[in-house]
Tab-separated table of C-alpha atoms and ligand atoms in Angstrom:
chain	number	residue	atom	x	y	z
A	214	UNK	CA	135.229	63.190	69.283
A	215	UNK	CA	131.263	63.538	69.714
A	216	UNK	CA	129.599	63.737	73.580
A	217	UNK	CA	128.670	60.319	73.343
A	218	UNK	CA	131.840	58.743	72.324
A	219	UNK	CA	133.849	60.881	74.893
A	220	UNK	CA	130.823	59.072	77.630
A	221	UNK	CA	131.620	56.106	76.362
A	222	UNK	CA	135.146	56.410	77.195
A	223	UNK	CA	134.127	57.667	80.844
A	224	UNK	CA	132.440	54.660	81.692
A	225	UNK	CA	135.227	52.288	79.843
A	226	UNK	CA	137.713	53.536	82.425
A	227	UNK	CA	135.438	52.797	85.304
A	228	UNK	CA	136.235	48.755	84.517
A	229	UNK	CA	136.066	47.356	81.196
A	230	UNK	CA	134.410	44.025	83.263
A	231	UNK	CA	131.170	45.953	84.640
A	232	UNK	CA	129.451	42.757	86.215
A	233	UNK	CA	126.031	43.392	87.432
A	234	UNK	CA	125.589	44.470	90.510
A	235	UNK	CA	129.645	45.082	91.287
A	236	UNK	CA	131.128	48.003	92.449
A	237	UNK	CA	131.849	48.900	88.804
A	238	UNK	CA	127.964	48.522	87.576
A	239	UNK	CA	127.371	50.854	90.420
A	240	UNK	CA	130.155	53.822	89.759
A	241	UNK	CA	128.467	53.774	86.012
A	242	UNK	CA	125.088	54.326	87.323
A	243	UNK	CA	126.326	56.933	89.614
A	244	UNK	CA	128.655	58.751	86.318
A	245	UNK	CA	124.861	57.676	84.079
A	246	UNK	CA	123.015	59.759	87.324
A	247	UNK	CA	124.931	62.824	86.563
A	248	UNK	CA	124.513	62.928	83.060
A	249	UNK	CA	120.699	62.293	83.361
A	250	UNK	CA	120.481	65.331	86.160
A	251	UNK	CA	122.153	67.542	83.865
A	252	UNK	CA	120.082	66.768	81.246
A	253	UNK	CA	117.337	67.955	83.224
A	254	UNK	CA	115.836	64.652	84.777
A	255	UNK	CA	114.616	63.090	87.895
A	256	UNK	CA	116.999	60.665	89.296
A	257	UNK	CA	115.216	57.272	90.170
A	258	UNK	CA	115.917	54.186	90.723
A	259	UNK	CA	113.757	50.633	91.432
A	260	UNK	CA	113.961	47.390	93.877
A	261	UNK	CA	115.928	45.667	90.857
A	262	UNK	CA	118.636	48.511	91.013
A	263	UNK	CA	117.288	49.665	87.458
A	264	UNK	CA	117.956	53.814	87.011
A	265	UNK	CA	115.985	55.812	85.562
A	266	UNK	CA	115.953	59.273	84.259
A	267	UNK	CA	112.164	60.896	84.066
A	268	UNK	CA	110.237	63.555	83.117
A	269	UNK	CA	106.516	64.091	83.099
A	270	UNK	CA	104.100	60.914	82.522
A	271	UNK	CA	107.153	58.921	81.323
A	272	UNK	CA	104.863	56.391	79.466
A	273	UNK	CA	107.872	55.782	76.550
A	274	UNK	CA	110.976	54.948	77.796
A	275	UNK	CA	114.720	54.384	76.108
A	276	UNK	CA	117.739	52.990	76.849
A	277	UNK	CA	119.815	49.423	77.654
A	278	UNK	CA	122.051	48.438	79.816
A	279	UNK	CA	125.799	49.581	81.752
A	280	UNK	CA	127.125	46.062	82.985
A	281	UNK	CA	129.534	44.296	80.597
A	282	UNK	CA	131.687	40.995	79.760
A	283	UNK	CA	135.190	40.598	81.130
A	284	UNK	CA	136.194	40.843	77.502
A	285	UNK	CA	133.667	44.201	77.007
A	286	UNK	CA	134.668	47.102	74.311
A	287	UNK	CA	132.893	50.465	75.119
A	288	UNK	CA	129.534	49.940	72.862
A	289	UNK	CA	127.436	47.307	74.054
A	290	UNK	CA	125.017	48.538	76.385
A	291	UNK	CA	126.558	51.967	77.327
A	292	UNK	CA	125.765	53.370	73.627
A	293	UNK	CA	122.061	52.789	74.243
A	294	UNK	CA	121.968	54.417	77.579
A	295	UNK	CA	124.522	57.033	76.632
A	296	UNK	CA	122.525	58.010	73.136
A	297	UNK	CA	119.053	58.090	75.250
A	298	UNK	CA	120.228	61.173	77.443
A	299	UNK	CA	121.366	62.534	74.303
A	300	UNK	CA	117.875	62.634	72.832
A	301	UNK	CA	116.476	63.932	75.872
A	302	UNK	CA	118.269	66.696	76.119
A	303	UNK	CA	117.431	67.554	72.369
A	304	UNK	CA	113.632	67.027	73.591
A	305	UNK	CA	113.259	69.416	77.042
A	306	UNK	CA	109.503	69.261	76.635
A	307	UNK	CA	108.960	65.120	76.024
A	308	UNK	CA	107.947	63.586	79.085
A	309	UNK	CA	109.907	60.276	78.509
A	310	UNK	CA	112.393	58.289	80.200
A	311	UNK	CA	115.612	57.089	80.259
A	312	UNK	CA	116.577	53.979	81.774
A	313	UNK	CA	120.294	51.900	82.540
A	314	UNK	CA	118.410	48.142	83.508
A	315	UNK	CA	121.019	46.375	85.905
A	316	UNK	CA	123.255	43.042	84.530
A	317	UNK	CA	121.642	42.585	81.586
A	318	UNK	CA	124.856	40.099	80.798
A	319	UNK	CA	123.878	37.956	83.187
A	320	UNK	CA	120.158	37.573	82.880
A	321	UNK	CA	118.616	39.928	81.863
A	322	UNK	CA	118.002	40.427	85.339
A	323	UNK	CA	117.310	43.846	85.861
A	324	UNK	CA	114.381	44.261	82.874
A	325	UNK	CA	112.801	40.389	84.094
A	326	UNK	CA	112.410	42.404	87.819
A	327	UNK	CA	110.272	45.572	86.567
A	328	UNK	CA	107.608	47.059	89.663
A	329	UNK	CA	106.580	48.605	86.705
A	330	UNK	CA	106.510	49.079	82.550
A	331	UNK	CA	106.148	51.759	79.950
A	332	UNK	CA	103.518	51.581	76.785
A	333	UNK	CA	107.013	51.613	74.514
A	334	UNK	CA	110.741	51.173	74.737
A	335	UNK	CA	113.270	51.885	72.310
A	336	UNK	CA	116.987	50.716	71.942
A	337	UNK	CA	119.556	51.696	70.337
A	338	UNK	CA	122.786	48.971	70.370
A	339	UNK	CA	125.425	48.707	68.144
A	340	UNK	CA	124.973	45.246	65.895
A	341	UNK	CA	127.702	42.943	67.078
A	342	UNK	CA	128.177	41.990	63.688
A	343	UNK	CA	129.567	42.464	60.455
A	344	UNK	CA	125.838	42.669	58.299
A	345	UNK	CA	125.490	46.363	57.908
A	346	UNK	CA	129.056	47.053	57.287
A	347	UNK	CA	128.645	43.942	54.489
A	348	UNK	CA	125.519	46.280	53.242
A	349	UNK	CA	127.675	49.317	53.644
A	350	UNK	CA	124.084	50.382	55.484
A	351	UNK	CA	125.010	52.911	58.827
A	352	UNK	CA	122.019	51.932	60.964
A	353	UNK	CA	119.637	48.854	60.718
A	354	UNK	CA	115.676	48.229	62.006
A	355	UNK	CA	115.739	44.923	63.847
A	356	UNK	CA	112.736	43.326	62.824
A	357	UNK	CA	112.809	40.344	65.446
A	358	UNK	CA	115.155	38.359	68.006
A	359	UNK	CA	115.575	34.938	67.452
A	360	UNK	CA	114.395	32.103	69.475
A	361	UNK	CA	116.234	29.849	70.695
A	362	UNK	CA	117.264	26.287	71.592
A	363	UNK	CA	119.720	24.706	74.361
A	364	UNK	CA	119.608	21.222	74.725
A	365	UNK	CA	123.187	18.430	74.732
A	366	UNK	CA	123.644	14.997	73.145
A	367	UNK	CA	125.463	12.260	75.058
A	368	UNK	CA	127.709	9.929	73.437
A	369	UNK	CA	128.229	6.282	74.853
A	370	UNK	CA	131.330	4.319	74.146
A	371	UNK	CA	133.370	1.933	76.185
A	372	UNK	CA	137.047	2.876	77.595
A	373	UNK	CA	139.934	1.280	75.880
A	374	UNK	CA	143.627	1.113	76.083
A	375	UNK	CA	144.675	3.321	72.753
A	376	UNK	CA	147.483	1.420	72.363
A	377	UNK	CA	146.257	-2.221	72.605
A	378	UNK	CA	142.995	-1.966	71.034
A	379	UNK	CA	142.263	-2.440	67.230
A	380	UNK	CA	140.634	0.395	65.457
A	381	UNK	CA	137.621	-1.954	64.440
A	382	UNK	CA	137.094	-3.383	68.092
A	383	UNK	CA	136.449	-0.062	69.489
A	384	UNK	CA	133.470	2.067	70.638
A	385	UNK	CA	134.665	5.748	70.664
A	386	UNK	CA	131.965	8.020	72.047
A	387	UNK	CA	133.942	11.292	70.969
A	388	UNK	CA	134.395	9.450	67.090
A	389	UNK	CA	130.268	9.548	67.977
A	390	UNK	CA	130.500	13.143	68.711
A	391	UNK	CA	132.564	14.303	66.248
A	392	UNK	CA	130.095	13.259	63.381
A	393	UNK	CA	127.371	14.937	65.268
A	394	UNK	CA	129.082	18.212	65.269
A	395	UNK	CA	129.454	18.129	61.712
A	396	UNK	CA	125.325	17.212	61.657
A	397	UNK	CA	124.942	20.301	63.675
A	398	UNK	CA	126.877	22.217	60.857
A	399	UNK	CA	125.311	20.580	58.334
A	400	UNK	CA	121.621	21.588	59.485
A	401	UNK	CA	121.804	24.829	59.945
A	402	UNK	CA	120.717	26.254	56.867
A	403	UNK	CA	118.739	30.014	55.460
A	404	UNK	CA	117.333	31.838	58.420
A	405	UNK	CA	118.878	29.369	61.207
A	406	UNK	CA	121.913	29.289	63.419
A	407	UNK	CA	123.727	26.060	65.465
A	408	UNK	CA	126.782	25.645	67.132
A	409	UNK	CA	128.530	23.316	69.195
A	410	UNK	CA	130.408	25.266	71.681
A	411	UNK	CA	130.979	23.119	74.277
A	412	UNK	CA	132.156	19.394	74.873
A	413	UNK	CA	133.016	17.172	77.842
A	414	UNK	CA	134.875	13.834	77.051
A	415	UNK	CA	135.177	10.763	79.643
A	416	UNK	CA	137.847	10.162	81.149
A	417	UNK	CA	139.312	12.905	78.975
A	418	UNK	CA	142.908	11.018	79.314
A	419	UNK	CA	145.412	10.940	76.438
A	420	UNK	CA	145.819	7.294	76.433
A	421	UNK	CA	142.522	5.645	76.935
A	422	UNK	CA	139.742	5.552	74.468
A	423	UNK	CA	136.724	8.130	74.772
A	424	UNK	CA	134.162	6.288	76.930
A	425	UNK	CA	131.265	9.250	77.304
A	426	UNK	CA	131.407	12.867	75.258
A	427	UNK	CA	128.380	15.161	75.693
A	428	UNK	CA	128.270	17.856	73.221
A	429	UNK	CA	126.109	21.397	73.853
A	430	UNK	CA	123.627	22.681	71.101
A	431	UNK	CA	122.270	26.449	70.482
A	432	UNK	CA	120.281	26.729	67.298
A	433	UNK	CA	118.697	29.925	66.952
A	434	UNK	CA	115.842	31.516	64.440
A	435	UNK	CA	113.693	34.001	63.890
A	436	UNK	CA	111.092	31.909	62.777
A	437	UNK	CA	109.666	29.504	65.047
A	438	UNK	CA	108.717	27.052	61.983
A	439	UNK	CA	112.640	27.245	61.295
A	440	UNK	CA	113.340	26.759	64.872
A	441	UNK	CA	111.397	23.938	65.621
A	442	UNK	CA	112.607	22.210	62.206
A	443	UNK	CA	115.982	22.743	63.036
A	444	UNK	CA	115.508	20.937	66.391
A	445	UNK	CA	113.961	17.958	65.221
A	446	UNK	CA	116.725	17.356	62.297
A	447	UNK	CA	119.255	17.914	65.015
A	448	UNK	CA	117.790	15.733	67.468
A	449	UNK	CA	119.107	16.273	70.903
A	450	UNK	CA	117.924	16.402	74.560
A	451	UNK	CA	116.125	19.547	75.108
A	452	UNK	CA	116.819	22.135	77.897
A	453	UNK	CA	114.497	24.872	77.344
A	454	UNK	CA	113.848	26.944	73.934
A	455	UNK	CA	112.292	30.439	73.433
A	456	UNK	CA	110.428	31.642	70.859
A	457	UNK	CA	111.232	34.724	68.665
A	458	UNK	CA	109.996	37.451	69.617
A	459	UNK	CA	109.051	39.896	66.821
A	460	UNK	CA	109.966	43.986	67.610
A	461	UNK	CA	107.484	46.928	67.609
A	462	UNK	CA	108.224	49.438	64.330
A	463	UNK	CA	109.211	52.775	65.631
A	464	UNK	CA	112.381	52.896	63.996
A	465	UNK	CA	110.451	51.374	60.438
A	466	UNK	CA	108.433	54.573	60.809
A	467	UNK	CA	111.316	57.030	60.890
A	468	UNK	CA	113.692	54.984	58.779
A	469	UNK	CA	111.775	53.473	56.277
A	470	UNK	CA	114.133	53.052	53.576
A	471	UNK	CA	117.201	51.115	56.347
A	472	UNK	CA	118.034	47.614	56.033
A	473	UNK	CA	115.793	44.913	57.940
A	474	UNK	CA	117.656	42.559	60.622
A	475	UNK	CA	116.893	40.018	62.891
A	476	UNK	CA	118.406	39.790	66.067
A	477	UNK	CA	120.778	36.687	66.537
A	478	UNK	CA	121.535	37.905	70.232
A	479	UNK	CA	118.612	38.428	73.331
A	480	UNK	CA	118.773	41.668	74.403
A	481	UNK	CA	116.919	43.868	77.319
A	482	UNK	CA	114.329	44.851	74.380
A	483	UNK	CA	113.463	41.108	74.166
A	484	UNK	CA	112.356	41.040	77.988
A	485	UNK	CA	110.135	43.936	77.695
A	486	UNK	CA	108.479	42.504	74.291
A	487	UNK	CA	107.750	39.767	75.732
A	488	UNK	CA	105.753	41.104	78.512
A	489	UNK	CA	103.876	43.050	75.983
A	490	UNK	CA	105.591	46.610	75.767
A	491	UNK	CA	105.987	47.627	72.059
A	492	UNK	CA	109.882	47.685	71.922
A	493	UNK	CA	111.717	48.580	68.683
A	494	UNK	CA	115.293	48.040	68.399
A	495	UNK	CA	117.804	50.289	66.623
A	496	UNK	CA	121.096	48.621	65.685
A	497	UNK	CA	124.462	50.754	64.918
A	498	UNK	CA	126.781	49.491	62.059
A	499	UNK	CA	129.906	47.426	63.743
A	500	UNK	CA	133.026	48.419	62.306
A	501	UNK	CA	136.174	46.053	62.754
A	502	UNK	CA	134.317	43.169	61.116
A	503	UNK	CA	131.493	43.094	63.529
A	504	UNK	CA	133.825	42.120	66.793
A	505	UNK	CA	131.719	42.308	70.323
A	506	UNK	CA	132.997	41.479	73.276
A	507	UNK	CA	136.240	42.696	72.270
A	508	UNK	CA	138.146	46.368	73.329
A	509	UNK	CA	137.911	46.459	69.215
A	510	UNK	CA	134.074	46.430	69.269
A	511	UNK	CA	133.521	49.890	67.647
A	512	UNK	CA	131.158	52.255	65.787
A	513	UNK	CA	132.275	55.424	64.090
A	514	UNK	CA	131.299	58.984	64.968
A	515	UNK	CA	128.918	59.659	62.130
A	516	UNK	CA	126.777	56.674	62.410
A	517	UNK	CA	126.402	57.123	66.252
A	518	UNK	CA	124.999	60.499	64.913
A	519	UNK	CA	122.197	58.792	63.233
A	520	UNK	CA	121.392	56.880	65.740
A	521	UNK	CA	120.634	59.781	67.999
A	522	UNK	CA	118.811	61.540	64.889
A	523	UNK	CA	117.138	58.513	64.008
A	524	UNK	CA	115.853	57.891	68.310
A	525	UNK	CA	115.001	61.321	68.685
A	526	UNK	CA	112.652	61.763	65.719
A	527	UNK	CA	111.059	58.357	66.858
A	528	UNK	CA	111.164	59.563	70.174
A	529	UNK	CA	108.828	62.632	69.227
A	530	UNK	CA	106.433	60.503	67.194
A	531	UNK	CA	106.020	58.255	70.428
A	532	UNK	CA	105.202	61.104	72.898
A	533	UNK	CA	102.950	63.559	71.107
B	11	ZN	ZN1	124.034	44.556	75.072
C-alpha cells in the first residue's frame, strides 16, 4: 500500500464521522500537522480553524478538507489534503501551501471564513461517481460545478375518512404530489439534474386522506441557461439558487488529453472560485460504482499515483 493510502487509513481510524469542528476534525488536523512538519513546513493555522502548511511566499495553495459524513469512506476530503503534502515533499524548493479548510460538510465553512486568499488553489478529490470508471479514464479535469436550485411545492387537499369517501369526491394533496415528482423526473433532461428527496404529508395518518404534502426540489447544471430553464418548467417556490461556477485550467494544462467533467457536487474549490481565486479541480476515478459517503467509497493505488504526478507537475507550472 502507497504513503497516501496508508494516511488515509490513519485518519479513518480517528472517527469515520469527522464533524467539523469535533474532537475528531481536530485529532486529524493534529495527525495532518505532523505530516506537514515532516514534510518540511510551517505549521499554521487561521481564526476559522483552517491549517495550513507553508513555505516561502505561499501565493498557490492545495488541498481540501478532513471533516466527513457519519456515513464517510476514507477519500473524500482526506485524499486532497493527504496527496498535497505528498507533492510538497516532491517540491522542497516551491514556496506553496498546503491547506486542511475546517467542516467543509457542513458549509463550507472553513473556506467562506478566509483572513486571507492565494492567487490559485488546486484540488484533488476523488469523483463520487461512476463517470470515469464508465470512460475507463483514471483521472478527470473538472471543467465547472454546477449551480444550483432549492426551492418546495405545496400540495393542498382536504382530509377525508379513507374508508367512507368515494375515490371521485376526494382532494388528495399527496395524489397532487405524486404527479409532480414524476414532472420533476420528467424535466430533467442533457446537462441537468432534479430530484425529489424529501416529502412531508398532512396529517401523515394511515387512515385519513392526504390533506397538505410539500415536496423538496434540487435541480442542478452547469449551465445557467439550463438551470434557469429547468426551474421555470419545474415551477416551484424558490429558496435560493447558485450559479455555476466555471474552474481555472491547471490540470487542462498538464493533462490535456483527460476526460472533461462537470462537477454535480459544491466543493471547497467552488468557495474560493467564487471569490475570484483561479481554482482547478482534479477528480480521481471512483471505483465500486462511484459510491461516496459509503466505507466502500474507494480509489485504487495507481490512479492515486496520478493524481500526485498529475498536482505536482501543475504545481511547478504554478510557482515558477
Ligand atoms: Zn469532499
Amino acid at each position: 500500500m502507497s504513503r497516501i493510502l496508508a494516511r488515509l487509513d490513519e485518519l479513518y481510524a480517528i472517527g469515520q464521522h469527522r464533524a467539523g469542528y469535533s474532537p475528531e476534525e481536530d485529532a486529524a488536523h493534529e495527525l495532518a500537522s505532523r505530516w506537514l512538519r515532516e514534510a518540511g513546513l510551517e505549521v499554521t493555522s487561521d481564526e476559522a480553524g483552517n491549517l495550513f502548511g507553508r513555505r516561502g511566499e505561499a501565493r498557490v495553495w492545495s488541498g481540501s478538507h478532513l471533516d466527513s459524513v457519519p456515513t464517510a469512506g476514507r477519500f473524500d476530503g482526506a485524499l486532497g489534503v493527504v496527496a498535497a503534502i505528498e507533492a510538497a515533499e516532491r517540491l522542497p524548493e516551491a514556496p506553496l501551501a498546503v491547506v486542511a479548510f475546517r467542516a467543509e460538510e457542513t458549509g463550507p465553512m472553513g473556506s467562506k471564513r478566509l483572513s486571507e486568499l492565494p492567487d490559485a488553489f488546486l484540488e484533488v478529490h476523488i469523483e463520487q461517481g461512476p463517470v470515469l470508471a464508465q470512460l475507463d479514464e483514471p483521472l478527470g479535469v473538472v471543467s465547472a460545478i454546477a449551480g444550483q436550485a432549492r426551492g418546495f411545492k405545496v400540495f393542498e387537499g382536504r382530509a377525508d375518512h379513507a374508508g367512507t369517501t368515494p375515490m371521485d369526491a376526494r382532494a388528495d394533496a399527496l395524489l397532487e404530489a405524486a404527479r409532480f415528482i414524476l414532472h420533476v423526473r420528467e424535466c430533467a433532461r442533457a446537462g441537468t439534474v432534479a430530484t425529489v428527496g424529501a416529502i412531508e404529508v398532512e396529517p401523515n395518518a394511515t387512515n385519513v386522506v392526504p390533506a397538505k404534502a410539500t415536496v423538496s426540489v434540487d435541480a442542478r447544471s452547469a449551465d445557467p441557461t439550463l438551470l434557469d430553464a429547468l426551474i421555470d418548467e419545474i415551477g416551484f417556490e424558490l429558496n435560493w439558487r447558485t450559479d455555476p461556477v466555471p474552474m481555472a485550467d491547471a490540470f487542462a494544462a498538464v493533462l490535456p488529453d483527460a476526460p472533461r467533467l462537470v462537477s454535480g457536487a459544491g466543493h471547497d474549490a467552488m468557495v474560493l472560485a467564487a471569490v475570484g481565486v483561479r481554482s482547478s479541480m482534479l477528480f480521481v476515478r471512483s471505483l465500486n460504482g462511484g459510491i461516496s459517503h459509503h466505507p466502500d467509497e474507494l480509489s485504487s493505488d495507481a490512479d492515486v499515483a496520478l493524481a500526485v504526478d498529475a498536482l505536482t507537475d501543475a504545481l511547478v507550472r504554478l510557482v515558477s
